[in-house]
Short mmCIF file of C-alpha atoms and ligand atoms in Angstrom, two decimals:
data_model
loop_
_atom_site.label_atom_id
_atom_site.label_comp_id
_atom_site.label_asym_id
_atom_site.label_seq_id
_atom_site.Cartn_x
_atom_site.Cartn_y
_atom_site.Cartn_z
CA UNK P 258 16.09 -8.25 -21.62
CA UNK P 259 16.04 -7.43 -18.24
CA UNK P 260 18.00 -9.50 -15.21
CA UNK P 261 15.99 -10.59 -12.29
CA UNK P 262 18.98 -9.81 -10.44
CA UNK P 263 19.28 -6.32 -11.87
CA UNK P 264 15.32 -5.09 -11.06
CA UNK P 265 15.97 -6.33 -7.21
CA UNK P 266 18.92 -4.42 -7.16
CA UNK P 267 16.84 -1.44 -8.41
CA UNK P 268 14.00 -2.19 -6.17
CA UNK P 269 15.79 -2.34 -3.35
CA UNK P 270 17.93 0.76 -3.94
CA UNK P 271 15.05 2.72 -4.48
CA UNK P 272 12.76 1.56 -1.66
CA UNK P 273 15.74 0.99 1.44
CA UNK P 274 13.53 -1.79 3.15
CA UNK P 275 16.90 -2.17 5.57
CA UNK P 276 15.41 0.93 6.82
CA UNK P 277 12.56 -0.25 8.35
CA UNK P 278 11.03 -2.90 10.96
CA UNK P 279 8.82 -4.66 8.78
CA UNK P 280 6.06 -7.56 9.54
CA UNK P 281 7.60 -9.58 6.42
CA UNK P 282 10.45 -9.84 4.08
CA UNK P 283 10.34 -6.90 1.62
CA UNK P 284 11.91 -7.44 -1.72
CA UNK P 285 11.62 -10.93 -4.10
CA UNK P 286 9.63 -13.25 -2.28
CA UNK P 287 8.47 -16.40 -5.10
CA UNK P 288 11.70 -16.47 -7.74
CA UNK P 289 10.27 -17.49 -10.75
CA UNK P 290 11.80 -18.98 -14.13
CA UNK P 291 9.76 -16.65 -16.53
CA UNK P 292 11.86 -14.08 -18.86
CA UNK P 293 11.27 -10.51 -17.64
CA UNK P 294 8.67 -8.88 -20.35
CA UNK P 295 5.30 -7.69 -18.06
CA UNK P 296 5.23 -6.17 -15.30
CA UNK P 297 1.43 -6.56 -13.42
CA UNK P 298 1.25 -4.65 -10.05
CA UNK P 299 -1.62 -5.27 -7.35
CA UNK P 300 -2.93 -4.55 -3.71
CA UNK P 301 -2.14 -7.76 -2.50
CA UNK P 302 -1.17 -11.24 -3.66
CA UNK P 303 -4.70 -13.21 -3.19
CA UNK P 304 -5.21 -16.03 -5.53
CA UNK P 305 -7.35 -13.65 -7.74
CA UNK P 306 -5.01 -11.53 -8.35
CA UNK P 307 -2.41 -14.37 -9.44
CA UNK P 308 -4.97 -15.71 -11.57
CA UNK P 309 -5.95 -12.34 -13.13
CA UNK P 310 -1.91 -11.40 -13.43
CA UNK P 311 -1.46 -15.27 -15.07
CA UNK P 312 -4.39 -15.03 -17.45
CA UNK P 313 -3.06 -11.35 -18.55
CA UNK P 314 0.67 -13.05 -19.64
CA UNK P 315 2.36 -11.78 -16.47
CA UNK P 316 6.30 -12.64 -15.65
CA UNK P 317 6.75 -10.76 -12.58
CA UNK P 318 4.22 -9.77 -10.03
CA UNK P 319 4.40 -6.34 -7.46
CA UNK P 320 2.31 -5.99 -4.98
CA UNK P 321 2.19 -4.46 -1.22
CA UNK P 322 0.28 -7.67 1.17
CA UNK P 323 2.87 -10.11 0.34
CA UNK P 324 2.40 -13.97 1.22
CA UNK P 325 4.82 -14.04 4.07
CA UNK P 326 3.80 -12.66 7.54
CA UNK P 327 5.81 -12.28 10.96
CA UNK P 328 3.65 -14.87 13.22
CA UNK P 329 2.54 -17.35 10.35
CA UNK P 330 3.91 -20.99 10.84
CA UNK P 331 5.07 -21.31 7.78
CA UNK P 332 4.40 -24.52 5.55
CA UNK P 333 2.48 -24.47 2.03
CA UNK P 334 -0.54 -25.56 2.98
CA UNK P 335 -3.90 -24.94 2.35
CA UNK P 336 -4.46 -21.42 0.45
CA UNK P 337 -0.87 -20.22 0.77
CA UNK P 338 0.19 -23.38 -0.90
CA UNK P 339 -2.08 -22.49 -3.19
CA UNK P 340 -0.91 -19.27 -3.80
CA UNK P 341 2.67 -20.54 -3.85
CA UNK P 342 1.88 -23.42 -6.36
CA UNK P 343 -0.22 -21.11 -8.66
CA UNK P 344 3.01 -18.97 -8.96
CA UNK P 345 5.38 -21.56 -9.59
CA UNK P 346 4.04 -23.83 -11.87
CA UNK P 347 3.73 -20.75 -14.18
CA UNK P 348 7.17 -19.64 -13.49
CA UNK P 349 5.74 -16.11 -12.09
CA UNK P 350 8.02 -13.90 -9.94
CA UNK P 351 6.49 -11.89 -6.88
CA UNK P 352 7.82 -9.28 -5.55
CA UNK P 353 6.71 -7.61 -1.99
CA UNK P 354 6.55 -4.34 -0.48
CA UNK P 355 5.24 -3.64 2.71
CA UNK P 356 6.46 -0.66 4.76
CA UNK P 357 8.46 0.95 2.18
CA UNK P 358 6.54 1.07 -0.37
CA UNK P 359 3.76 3.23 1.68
CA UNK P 360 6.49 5.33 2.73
CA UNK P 361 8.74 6.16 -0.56
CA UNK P 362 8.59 10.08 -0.62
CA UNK P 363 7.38 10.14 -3.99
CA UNK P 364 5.53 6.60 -5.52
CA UNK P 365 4.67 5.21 -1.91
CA UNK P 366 1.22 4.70 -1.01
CA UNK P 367 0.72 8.35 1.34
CA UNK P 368 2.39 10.24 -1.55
CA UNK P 369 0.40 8.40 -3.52
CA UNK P 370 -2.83 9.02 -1.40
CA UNK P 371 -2.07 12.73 -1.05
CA UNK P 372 -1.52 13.41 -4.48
CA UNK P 373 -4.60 12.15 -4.92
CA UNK P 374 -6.44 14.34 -2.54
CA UNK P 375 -4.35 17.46 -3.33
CA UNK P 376 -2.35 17.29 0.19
CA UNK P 377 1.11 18.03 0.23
CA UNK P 378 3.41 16.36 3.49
CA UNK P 379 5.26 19.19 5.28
CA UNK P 380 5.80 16.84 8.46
CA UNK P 381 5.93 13.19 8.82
CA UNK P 382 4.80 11.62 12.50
CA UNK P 383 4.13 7.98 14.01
CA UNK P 384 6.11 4.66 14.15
CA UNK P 385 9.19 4.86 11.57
CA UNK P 386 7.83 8.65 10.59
CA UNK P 387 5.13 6.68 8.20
CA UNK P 388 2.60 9.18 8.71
CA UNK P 389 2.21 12.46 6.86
CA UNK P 390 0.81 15.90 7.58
CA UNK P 391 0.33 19.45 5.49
CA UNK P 392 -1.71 21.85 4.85
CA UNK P 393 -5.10 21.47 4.84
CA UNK P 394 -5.34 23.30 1.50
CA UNK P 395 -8.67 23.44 -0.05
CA UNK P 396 -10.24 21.57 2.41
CA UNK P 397 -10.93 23.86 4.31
CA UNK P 398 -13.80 21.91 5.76
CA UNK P 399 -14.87 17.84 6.91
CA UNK P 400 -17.74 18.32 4.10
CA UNK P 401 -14.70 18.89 1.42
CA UNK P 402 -12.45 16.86 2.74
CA UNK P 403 -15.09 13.78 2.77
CA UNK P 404 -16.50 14.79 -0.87
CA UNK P 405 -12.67 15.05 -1.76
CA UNK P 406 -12.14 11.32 -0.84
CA UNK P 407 -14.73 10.04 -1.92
CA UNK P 408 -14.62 11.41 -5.31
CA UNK P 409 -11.10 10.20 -5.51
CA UNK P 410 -11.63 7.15 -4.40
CA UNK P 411 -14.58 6.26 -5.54
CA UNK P 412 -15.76 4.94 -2.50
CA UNK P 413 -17.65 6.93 0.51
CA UNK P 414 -15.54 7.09 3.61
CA UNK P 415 -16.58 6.51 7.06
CA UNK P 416 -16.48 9.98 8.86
CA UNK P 417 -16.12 10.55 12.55
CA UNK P 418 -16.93 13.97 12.82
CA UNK P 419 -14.71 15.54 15.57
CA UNK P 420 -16.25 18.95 16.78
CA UNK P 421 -16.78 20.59 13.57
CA UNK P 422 -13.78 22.53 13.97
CA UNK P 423 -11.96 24.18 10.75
CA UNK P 424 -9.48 22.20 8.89
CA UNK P 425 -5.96 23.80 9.21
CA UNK P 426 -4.04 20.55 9.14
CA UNK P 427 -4.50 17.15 7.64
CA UNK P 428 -2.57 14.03 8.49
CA UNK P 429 -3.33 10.69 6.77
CA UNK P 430 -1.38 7.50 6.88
CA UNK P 431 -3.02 4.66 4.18
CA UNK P 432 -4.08 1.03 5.23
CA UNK P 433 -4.32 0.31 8.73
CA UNK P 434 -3.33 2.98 10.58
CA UNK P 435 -5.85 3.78 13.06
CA UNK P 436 -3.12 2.59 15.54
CA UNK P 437 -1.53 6.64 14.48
CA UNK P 438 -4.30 8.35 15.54
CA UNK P 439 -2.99 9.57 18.91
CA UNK P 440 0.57 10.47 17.41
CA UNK P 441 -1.74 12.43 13.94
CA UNK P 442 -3.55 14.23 16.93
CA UNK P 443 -0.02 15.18 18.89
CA UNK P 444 1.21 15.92 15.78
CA UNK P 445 -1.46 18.67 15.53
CA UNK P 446 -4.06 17.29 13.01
CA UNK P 447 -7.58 18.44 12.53
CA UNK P 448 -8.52 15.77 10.75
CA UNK P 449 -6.93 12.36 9.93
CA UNK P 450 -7.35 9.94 7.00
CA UNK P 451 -6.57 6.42 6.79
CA UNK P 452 -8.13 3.21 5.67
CA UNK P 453 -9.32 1.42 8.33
CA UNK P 454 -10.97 2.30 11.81
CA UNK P 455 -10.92 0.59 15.44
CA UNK P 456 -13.57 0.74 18.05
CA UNK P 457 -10.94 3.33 20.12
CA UNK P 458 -10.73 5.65 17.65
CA UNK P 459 -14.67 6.66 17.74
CA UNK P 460 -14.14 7.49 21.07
CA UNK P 461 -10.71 9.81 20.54
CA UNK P 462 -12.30 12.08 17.95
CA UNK P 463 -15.30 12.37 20.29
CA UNK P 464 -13.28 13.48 22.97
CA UNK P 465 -10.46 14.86 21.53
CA UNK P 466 -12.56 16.73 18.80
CA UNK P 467 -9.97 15.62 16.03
CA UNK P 468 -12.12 14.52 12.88
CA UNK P 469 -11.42 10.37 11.21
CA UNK P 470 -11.76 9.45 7.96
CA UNK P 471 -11.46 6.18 7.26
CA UNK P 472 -11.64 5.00 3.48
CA UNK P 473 -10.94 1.77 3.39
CA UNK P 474 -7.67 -0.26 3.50
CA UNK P 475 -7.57 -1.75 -0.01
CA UNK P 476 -8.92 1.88 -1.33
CA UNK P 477 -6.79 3.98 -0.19
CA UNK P 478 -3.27 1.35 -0.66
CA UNK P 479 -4.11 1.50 -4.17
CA UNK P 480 -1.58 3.58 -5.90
CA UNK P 481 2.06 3.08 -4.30
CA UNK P 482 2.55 -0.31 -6.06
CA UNK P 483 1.95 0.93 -9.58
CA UNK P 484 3.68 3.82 -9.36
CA UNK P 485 6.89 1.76 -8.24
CA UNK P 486 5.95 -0.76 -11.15
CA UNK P 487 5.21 1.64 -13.78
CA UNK P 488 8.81 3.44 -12.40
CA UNK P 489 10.58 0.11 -12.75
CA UNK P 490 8.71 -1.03 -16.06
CA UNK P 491 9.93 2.34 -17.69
CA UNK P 492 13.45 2.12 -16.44
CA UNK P 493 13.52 -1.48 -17.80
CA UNK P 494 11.69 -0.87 -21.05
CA UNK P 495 9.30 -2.99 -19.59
CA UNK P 496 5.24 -3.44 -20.34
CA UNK P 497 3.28 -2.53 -17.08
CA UNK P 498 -0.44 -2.76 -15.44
CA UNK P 499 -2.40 -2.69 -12.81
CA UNK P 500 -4.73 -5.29 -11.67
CA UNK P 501 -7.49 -3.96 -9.57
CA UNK P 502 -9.15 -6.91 -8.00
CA UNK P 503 -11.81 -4.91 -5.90
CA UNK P 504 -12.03 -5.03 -1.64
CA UNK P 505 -14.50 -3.09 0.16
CA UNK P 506 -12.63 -3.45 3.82
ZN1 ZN O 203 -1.89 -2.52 3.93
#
């Protein structure tokens, strides 16, 4: 059986969260007591999710929205004691990912994302070079490129429509990065994706004629942490799955 000690060596060697200036601690956050047999990777460590992960025999939880934040005070109280408790008292590892797991060049969340919409990275761009850009491939056009994600995402993004403009280059950066928007459009995007949107940001495609897309955080953050799980669970000789617990911000 697998060593708790040995899968947070692996983790950590394969996602290099010394590498980045992170809002929380990457890597095991809750050490459990559980032997390591299931694997059960989310979007983010709510209370449903524990439950969901407890009821489905989990040992160790992944996820990307951890429980720890920079700027939190810090005592188990309230609903992250309740979290915390939930966890223990069943003996349930978590394990967090924040930063580097939407960055990891092949299971992170924008790999994840583009694979998803058929977009390949040929340039990275923003804070910590988390944002990618390509090819605009076969989207050719907003009207694909919206149908694209919404198909694949099964949810129907918000489009600011830029000036209409042909799609040469994409750049999209999952969760909430409408803080990149700027650096996508410096970068020399035609259109950018990510999951949320910010008042500013209406005003920057109007002006700058650079198209948004914004699909939604959970939506579009929904792939990096099984892809790291599933990599980890097959390494280990582990079971693995993914529990959607559904978000439409
Ligand atoms: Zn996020």
């Amino acid at each position: 059986m697998a060593e708790l000690r040995e899968i947070e060596t692996f983790l950590q060697t394969l996602l290099q969260p010394q590498a980045f200036q992170d809002y929380g601690p990457n890597g095991l956050q809750v050490e459990g007591t559980r032997p390591l047999r299931r694997i059960v990777s989310g979007v983010t460590a709510s209370l449903d999710f524990i439950d969901a992960a407890i009821a489905a025999d989990a040992d160790l939880l992944l996820v990307h929205h951890g429980l720890f934040w920079r700027g939190q005070d810090g005592r188990l109280t309230g609903w992250l004691g309740t979290r915390v408790r939930r966890l223990m008292q069943h003996g349930v590892h978590l394990f967090a990912y924040h930063l580097p797991l939407d960055a990891h060049a092949e299971l992170g969340n924008n790999a994840q994302l583009g694979l998803r919409l058929g977009l390949v990275a040929d340039g990275r761009f923003g804070d910590q070079g988390l944002g990618c850009i390509g090819p605009a491939g076969a989207h050719g056009t907003l009207a694909a490129l919206a149908d694209a994600a919404g198909t694949a995402l099964q949810r129907v993004p918000m489009v600011l429509p830029g000036d209409g403009r042909p799609l040469r280059r994409i750049a999209w950066c999952t969760g909430g990065a409408q803080g990149f928007f700027e650096a996508a459009i410096a970068a020399g995007a035609d259109a950018y994706v990510s999951g949320e949107v910010s008042e500013p940001q209406v005003h920057l495609a109007r002006e700058t004629g650079v198209a948004y897309l914004a699909c939604g955080h959970h939506a579009t953050e929904r792939y990096g942490a099984p892809a790291v799980a599933a990599h980890v669970a097959a390494h280990f000789g582990l079971e693995h799955r993914f529990i959607e617990i559904g978000n439409p911000a």
